[in-house]
């Protein structure tokens, strides 16, 4: 069963921290499969081929069915696992991160490495755009002009985005309702219009609100 909502990275980013002259560069990217995550990790290893380490972590699936990490030569438990814990702690899904380390000549110790890799991932996420991905259903509403104000009020109260409006002798509104709220919304529209509004369910999709705008997502 799909999750009605989950937190994702909408647009990846890159952040960097420096600890005792060692550079930790975190690159974050949204991924939809393990193959995509592994390809991203290889891409970063080729890009930063001269770095001492390219540690990685990723979570795949609505319920994080796949969660993997790699220390890439750092002492066990000091890099990949703390990186993964940041992703899980942020509640993210379908996200991969690679932290590239350029060694600065000073050993950081176990605790120092954990803090550095965790801090780098947080910096990478701060430079990324995260969003809540919502499962939605398109809903077309047909009405005459006398009911338009009531329908707009109901949609506004339920924070339902209107994607398109067509005004002829009648009005047709194209909306996007969260899947979990669809039946309640339909019942409210039927009651509020005395059953005179024409409601037609459309395709299902995922969407997210980015900077106040509704974006339809591919997955």
mmCIF file of C-alpha atoms in Angstrom:
data_model
loop_
_atom_site.group_PDB
_atom_site.id
_atom_site.type_symbol
_atom_site.label_atom_id
_atom_site.label_comp_id
_atom_site.label_asym_id
_atom_site.label_seq_id
_atom_site.Cartn_x
_atom_site.Cartn_y
_atom_site.Cartn_z
ATOM 1 C CA UNK A 1 0.000 0.000 0.000
ATOM 2 C CA UNK A 2 1.405 3.368 -1.014
ATOM 3 C CA UNK A 3 2.055 6.094 1.499
ATOM 4 C CA UNK A 4 -0.288 9.045 1.128
ATOM 5 C CA UNK A 5 2.545 11.399 2.092
ATOM 6 C CA UNK A 6 6.296 11.164 2.376
ATOM 7 C CA UNK A 7 9.227 13.573 2.522
ATOM 8 C CA UNK A 8 11.513 13.675 -0.521
ATOM 9 C CA UNK A 9 14.335 15.689 -2.039
ATOM 10 C CA UNK A 10 12.761 17.642 -4.894
ATOM 11 C CA UNK A 11 16.053 19.118 -6.096
ATOM 12 C CA UNK A 12 19.462 17.955 -4.945
ATOM 13 C CA UNK A 13 22.204 20.245 -3.733
ATOM 14 C CA UNK A 14 25.763 20.357 -2.472
ATOM 15 C CA UNK A 15 27.189 21.524 0.836
ATOM 16 C CA UNK A 16 30.682 21.586 2.285
ATOM 17 C CA UNK A 17 32.268 21.767 5.720
ATOM 18 C CA UNK A 18 35.922 21.853 6.782
ATOM 19 C CA UNK A 19 37.258 20.049 9.845
ATOM 20 C CA UNK A 20 40.959 20.381 10.718
ATOM 21 C CA UNK A 21 41.750 21.209 7.085
ATOM 22 C CA UNK A 22 39.888 18.146 5.772
ATOM 23 C CA UNK A 23 37.183 19.103 3.251
ATOM 24 C CA UNK A 24 33.894 17.201 3.383
ATOM 25 C CA UNK A 25 31.750 17.809 0.288
ATOM 26 C CA UNK A 26 28.213 16.391 0.439
ATOM 27 C CA UNK A 27 26.273 15.901 -2.795
ATOM 28 C CA UNK A 28 22.571 15.056 -2.422
ATOM 29 C CA UNK A 29 20.379 13.698 -5.186
ATOM 30 C CA UNK A 30 16.846 12.269 -5.473
ATOM 31 C CA UNK A 31 16.822 8.674 -6.731
ATOM 32 C CA UNK A 32 14.006 6.280 -7.588
ATOM 33 C CA UNK A 33 15.865 2.939 -7.619
ATOM 34 C CA UNK A 34 18.976 1.262 -6.277
ATOM 35 C CA UNK A 35 20.418 1.209 -9.803
ATOM 36 C CA UNK A 36 20.036 4.973 -9.992
ATOM 37 C CA UNK A 37 21.659 5.390 -6.572
ATOM 38 C CA UNK A 38 24.628 3.201 -7.507
ATOM 39 C CA UNK A 39 25.089 5.063 -10.798
ATOM 40 C CA UNK A 40 25.099 8.357 -8.892
ATOM 41 C CA UNK A 41 27.721 7.053 -6.457
ATOM 42 C CA UNK A 42 29.949 5.936 -9.348
ATOM 43 C CA UNK A 43 29.475 9.326 -10.994
ATOM 44 C CA UNK A 44 30.713 11.076 -7.851
ATOM 45 C CA UNK A 45 33.686 8.719 -7.518
ATOM 46 C CA UNK A 46 34.739 9.566 -11.069
ATOM 47 C CA UNK A 47 34.196 13.289 -10.534
ATOM 48 C CA UNK A 48 36.216 13.280 -7.306
ATOM 49 C CA UNK A 49 38.688 10.587 -8.333
ATOM 50 C CA UNK A 50 41.536 12.315 -6.474
ATOM 51 C CA UNK A 51 39.747 12.392 -3.102
ATOM 52 C CA UNK A 52 40.752 10.130 -0.225
ATOM 53 C CA UNK A 53 37.197 8.865 0.342
ATOM 54 C CA UNK A 54 33.770 8.980 -1.317
ATOM 55 C CA UNK A 55 31.403 7.651 1.354
ATOM 56 C CA UNK A 56 27.750 7.095 0.556
ATOM 57 C CA UNK A 57 24.292 6.342 1.886
ATOM 58 C CA UNK A 58 20.867 5.991 0.306
ATOM 59 C CA UNK A 59 17.277 5.124 1.146
ATOM 60 C CA UNK A 60 14.861 3.733 -1.448
ATOM 61 C CA UNK A 61 11.120 3.072 -1.246
ATOM 62 C CA UNK A 62 8.042 4.530 0.406
ATOM 63 C CA UNK A 63 8.976 2.653 3.567
ATOM 64 C CA UNK A 64 12.731 2.763 2.998
ATOM 65 C CA UNK A 65 12.729 -0.890 1.981
ATOM 66 C CA UNK A 66 16.340 -0.422 0.872
ATOM 67 C CA UNK A 67 18.773 1.412 3.148
ATOM 68 C CA UNK A 68 22.479 1.059 2.349
ATOM 69 C CA UNK A 69 25.728 2.808 3.196
ATOM 70 C CA UNK A 70 29.454 2.575 2.521
ATOM 71 C CA UNK A 71 32.419 3.818 4.573
ATOM 72 C CA UNK A 72 34.694 3.666 1.488
ATOM 73 C CA UNK A 73 37.829 3.011 3.519
ATOM 74 C CA UNK A 74 37.036 5.096 6.602
ATOM 75 C CA UNK A 75 36.976 3.219 9.929
ATOM 76 C CA UNK A 76 33.817 1.123 10.234
ATOM 77 C CA UNK A 77 30.800 3.015 11.530
ATOM 78 C CA UNK A 78 32.365 6.483 11.247
ATOM 79 C CA UNK A 79 30.999 7.619 7.867
ATOM 80 C CA UNK A 80 28.299 5.729 5.964
ATOM 81 C CA UNK A 81 26.179 4.766 8.954
ATOM 82 C CA UNK A 82 26.064 8.288 10.461
ATOM 83 C CA UNK A 83 25.208 9.602 6.978
ATOM 84 C CA UNK A 84 22.343 7.124 6.672
ATOM 85 C CA UNK A 85 21.112 8.035 10.140
ATOM 86 C CA UNK A 86 20.821 11.688 9.086
ATOM 87 C CA UNK A 87 18.679 10.706 6.075
ATOM 88 C CA UNK A 88 16.464 8.501 8.236
ATOM 89 C CA UNK A 89 16.317 11.102 10.996
ATOM 90 C CA UNK A 90 15.079 13.679 8.480
ATOM 91 C CA UNK A 91 12.367 11.233 7.379
ATOM 92 C CA UNK A 92 13.577 11.286 3.782
ATOM 93 C CA UNK A 93 12.720 8.737 1.096
ATOM 94 C CA UNK A 94 14.283 8.000 -2.298
ATOM 95 C CA UNK A 95 17.401 9.992 -1.504
ATOM 96 C CA UNK A 96 21.120 9.364 -1.963
ATOM 97 C CA UNK A 97 24.118 11.284 -0.652
ATOM 98 C CA UNK A 98 27.845 11.026 -1.287
ATOM 99 C CA UNK A 99 30.306 12.757 1.015
ATOM 100 C CA UNK A 100 33.711 13.320 -0.569
ATOM 101 C CA UNK A 101 36.659 13.797 1.776
ATOM 102 C CA UNK A 102 39.883 15.519 0.871
ATOM 103 C CA UNK A 103 42.248 14.645 3.724
ATOM 104 C CA UNK A 104 43.818 17.636 5.407
ATOM 105 C CA UNK A 105 46.653 15.818 7.162
ATOM 106 C CA UNK A 106 45.167 15.648 10.657
ATOM 107 C CA UNK A 107 43.358 12.593 12.025
ATOM 108 C CA UNK A 108 39.934 13.438 13.425
ATOM 109 C CA UNK A 109 39.337 10.357 15.555
ATOM 110 C CA UNK A 110 36.172 8.277 15.602
ATOM 111 C CA UNK A 111 33.930 10.909 17.145
ATOM 112 C CA UNK A 112 35.324 13.622 14.922
ATOM 113 C CA UNK A 113 34.649 11.602 11.794
ATOM 114 C CA UNK A 114 31.072 10.844 12.832
ATOM 115 C CA UNK A 115 30.412 14.537 13.481
ATOM 116 C CA UNK A 116 32.080 15.585 10.226
ATOM 117 C CA UNK A 117 30.199 13.161 7.984
ATOM 118 C CA UNK A 118 26.894 13.859 9.723
ATOM 119 C CA UNK A 119 27.479 17.592 9.523
ATOM 120 C CA UNK A 120 28.362 17.388 5.842
ATOM 121 C CA UNK A 121 25.109 15.585 5.019
ATOM 122 C CA UNK A 122 23.136 18.221 6.935
ATOM 123 C CA UNK A 123 24.921 20.939 4.946
ATOM 124 C CA UNK A 124 24.069 19.124 1.720
ATOM 125 C CA UNK A 125 20.414 18.863 2.699
ATOM 126 C CA UNK A 126 20.300 22.556 3.610
ATOM 127 C CA UNK A 127 21.460 23.300 0.065
ATOM 128 C CA UNK A 128 18.776 21.015 -1.388
ATOM 129 C CA UNK A 129 15.038 21.524 -1.851
ATOM 130 C CA UNK A 130 12.944 19.086 0.184
ATOM 131 C CA UNK A 131 9.188 18.679 -0.059
ATOM 132 C CA UNK A 132 6.290 16.517 1.056
ATOM 133 C CA UNK A 133 5.181 14.254 -1.766
ATOM 134 C CA UNK A 134 1.411 13.725 -1.639
ATOM 135 C CA UNK A 135 -0.663 11.113 -3.443
ATOM 136 C CA UNK A 136 -3.430 12.962 -5.246
ATOM 137 C CA UNK A 137 -6.482 12.485 -7.458
ATOM 138 C CA UNK A 138 -7.525 14.920 -10.166
ATOM 139 C CA UNK A 139 -11.097 16.126 -9.694
ATOM 140 C CA UNK A 140 -13.109 18.016 -12.299
ATOM 141 C CA UNK A 141 -16.020 20.085 -11.025
ATOM 142 C CA UNK A 142 -18.771 21.333 -13.347
ATOM 143 C CA UNK A 143 -21.109 24.017 -12.067
ATOM 144 C CA UNK A 144 -23.209 27.028 -13.007
ATOM 145 C CA UNK A 145 -22.155 30.481 -11.908
ATOM 146 C CA UNK A 146 -24.544 30.631 -8.960
ATOM 147 C CA UNK A 147 -22.630 27.881 -7.149
ATOM 148 C CA UNK A 148 -19.121 29.042 -8.040
ATOM 149 C CA UNK A 149 -18.539 31.110 -4.918
ATOM 150 C CA UNK A 150 -19.647 28.265 -2.633
ATOM 151 C CA UNK A 151 -17.411 25.762 -4.409
ATOM 152 C CA UNK A 152 -14.416 28.106 -4.314
ATOM 153 C CA UNK A 153 -15.016 28.612 -0.592
ATOM 154 C CA UNK A 154 -15.086 24.846 0.071
ATOM 155 C CA UNK A 155 -11.929 24.291 -1.960
ATOM 156 C CA UNK A 156 -10.179 27.156 -0.181
ATOM 157 C CA UNK A 157 -11.161 25.897 3.268
ATOM 158 C CA UNK A 158 -9.757 22.472 2.382
ATOM 159 C CA UNK A 159 -6.618 23.979 0.768
ATOM 160 C CA UNK A 160 -7.376 22.236 -2.531
ATOM 161 C CA UNK A 161 -5.365 23.721 -5.419
ATOM 162 C CA UNK A 162 -7.224 24.659 -8.592
ATOM 163 C CA UNK A 163 -5.105 23.691 -11.613
ATOM 164 C CA UNK A 164 -7.311 25.139 -14.321
ATOM 165 C CA UNK A 165 -10.574 27.045 -14.790
ATOM 166 C CA UNK A 166 -12.743 27.189 -17.927
ATOM 167 C CA UNK A 167 -15.542 29.773 -18.112
ATOM 168 C CA UNK A 168 -18.240 29.400 -20.788
ATOM 169 C CA UNK A 169 -21.984 29.221 -20.188
ATOM 170 C CA UNK A 170 -20.940 26.924 -17.330
ATOM 171 C CA UNK A 171 -17.790 26.761 -15.188
ATOM 172 C CA UNK A 172 -15.401 23.829 -15.097
ATOM 173 C CA UNK A 173 -12.710 23.670 -12.433
ATOM 174 C CA UNK A 174 -9.837 21.199 -12.529
ATOM 175 C CA UNK A 175 -8.536 20.460 -9.032
ATOM 176 C CA UNK A 176 -6.028 18.232 -7.313
ATOM 177 C CA UNK A 177 -7.187 16.587 -4.093
ATOM 178 C CA UNK A 178 -5.050 14.547 -1.683
ATOM 179 C CA UNK A 179 -6.095 10.910 -2.069
ATOM 180 C CA UNK A 180 -6.788 10.605 1.640
ATOM 181 C CA UNK A 181 -9.146 13.578 1.616
ATOM 182 C CA UNK A 182 -10.999 12.912 -1.638
ATOM 183 C CA UNK A 183 -14.132 11.207 -0.301
ATOM 184 C CA UNK A 184 -14.609 13.804 2.420
ATOM 185 C CA UNK A 185 -14.168 16.617 -0.083
ATOM 186 C CA UNK A 186 -16.700 15.100 -2.485
ATOM 187 C CA UNK A 187 -19.226 14.697 0.317
ATOM 188 C CA UNK A 188 -18.744 18.331 1.349
ATOM 189 C CA UNK A 189 -19.161 19.550 -2.239
ATOM 190 C CA UNK A 190 -22.319 17.489 -2.716
ATOM 191 C CA UNK A 191 -23.800 18.818 0.521
ATOM 192 C CA UNK A 192 -22.680 22.389 -0.117
ATOM 193 C CA UNK A 193 -24.182 22.507 -3.614
ATOM 194 C CA UNK A 194 -27.245 20.408 -2.954
ATOM 195 C CA UNK A 195 -25.896 17.777 -5.328
ATOM 196 C CA UNK A 196 -25.963 20.171 -8.284
ATOM 197 C CA UNK A 197 -22.208 20.218 -8.954
ATOM 198 C CA UNK A 198 -20.929 17.594 -11.383
ATOM 199 C CA UNK A 199 -17.935 15.752 -9.929
ATOM 200 C CA UNK A 200 -15.676 13.648 -12.144
ATOM 201 C CA UNK A 201 -12.628 11.809 -10.818
ATOM 202 C CA UNK A 202 -9.550 11.785 -13.050
ATOM 203 C CA UNK A 203 -6.115 10.237 -12.940
ATOM 204 C CA UNK A 204 -4.066 9.683 -9.819
ATOM 205 C CA UNK A 205 -0.686 11.342 -9.473
ATOM 206 C CA UNK A 206 1.846 12.605 -6.972
ATOM 207 C CA UNK A 207 2.315 16.281 -6.263
ATOM 208 C CA UNK A 208 4.236 18.611 -3.981
ATOM 209 C CA UNK A 209 4.075 22.264 -3.032
ATOM 210 C CA UNK A 210 7.306 24.028 -3.958
ATOM 211 C CA UNK A 211 7.696 27.713 -3.078
ATOM 212 C CA UNK A 212 3.934 28.087 -2.917
ATOM 213 C CA UNK A 213 3.358 26.424 -6.290
ATOM 214 C CA UNK A 214 1.917 22.965 -6.991
ATOM 215 C CA UNK A 215 4.279 20.705 -8.925
ATOM 216 C CA UNK A 216 3.140 17.399 -10.467
ATOM 217 C CA UNK A 217 5.749 14.703 -9.810
ATOM 218 C CA UNK A 218 6.658 11.753 -11.987
ATOM 219 C CA UNK A 219 6.800 9.349 -9.048
#
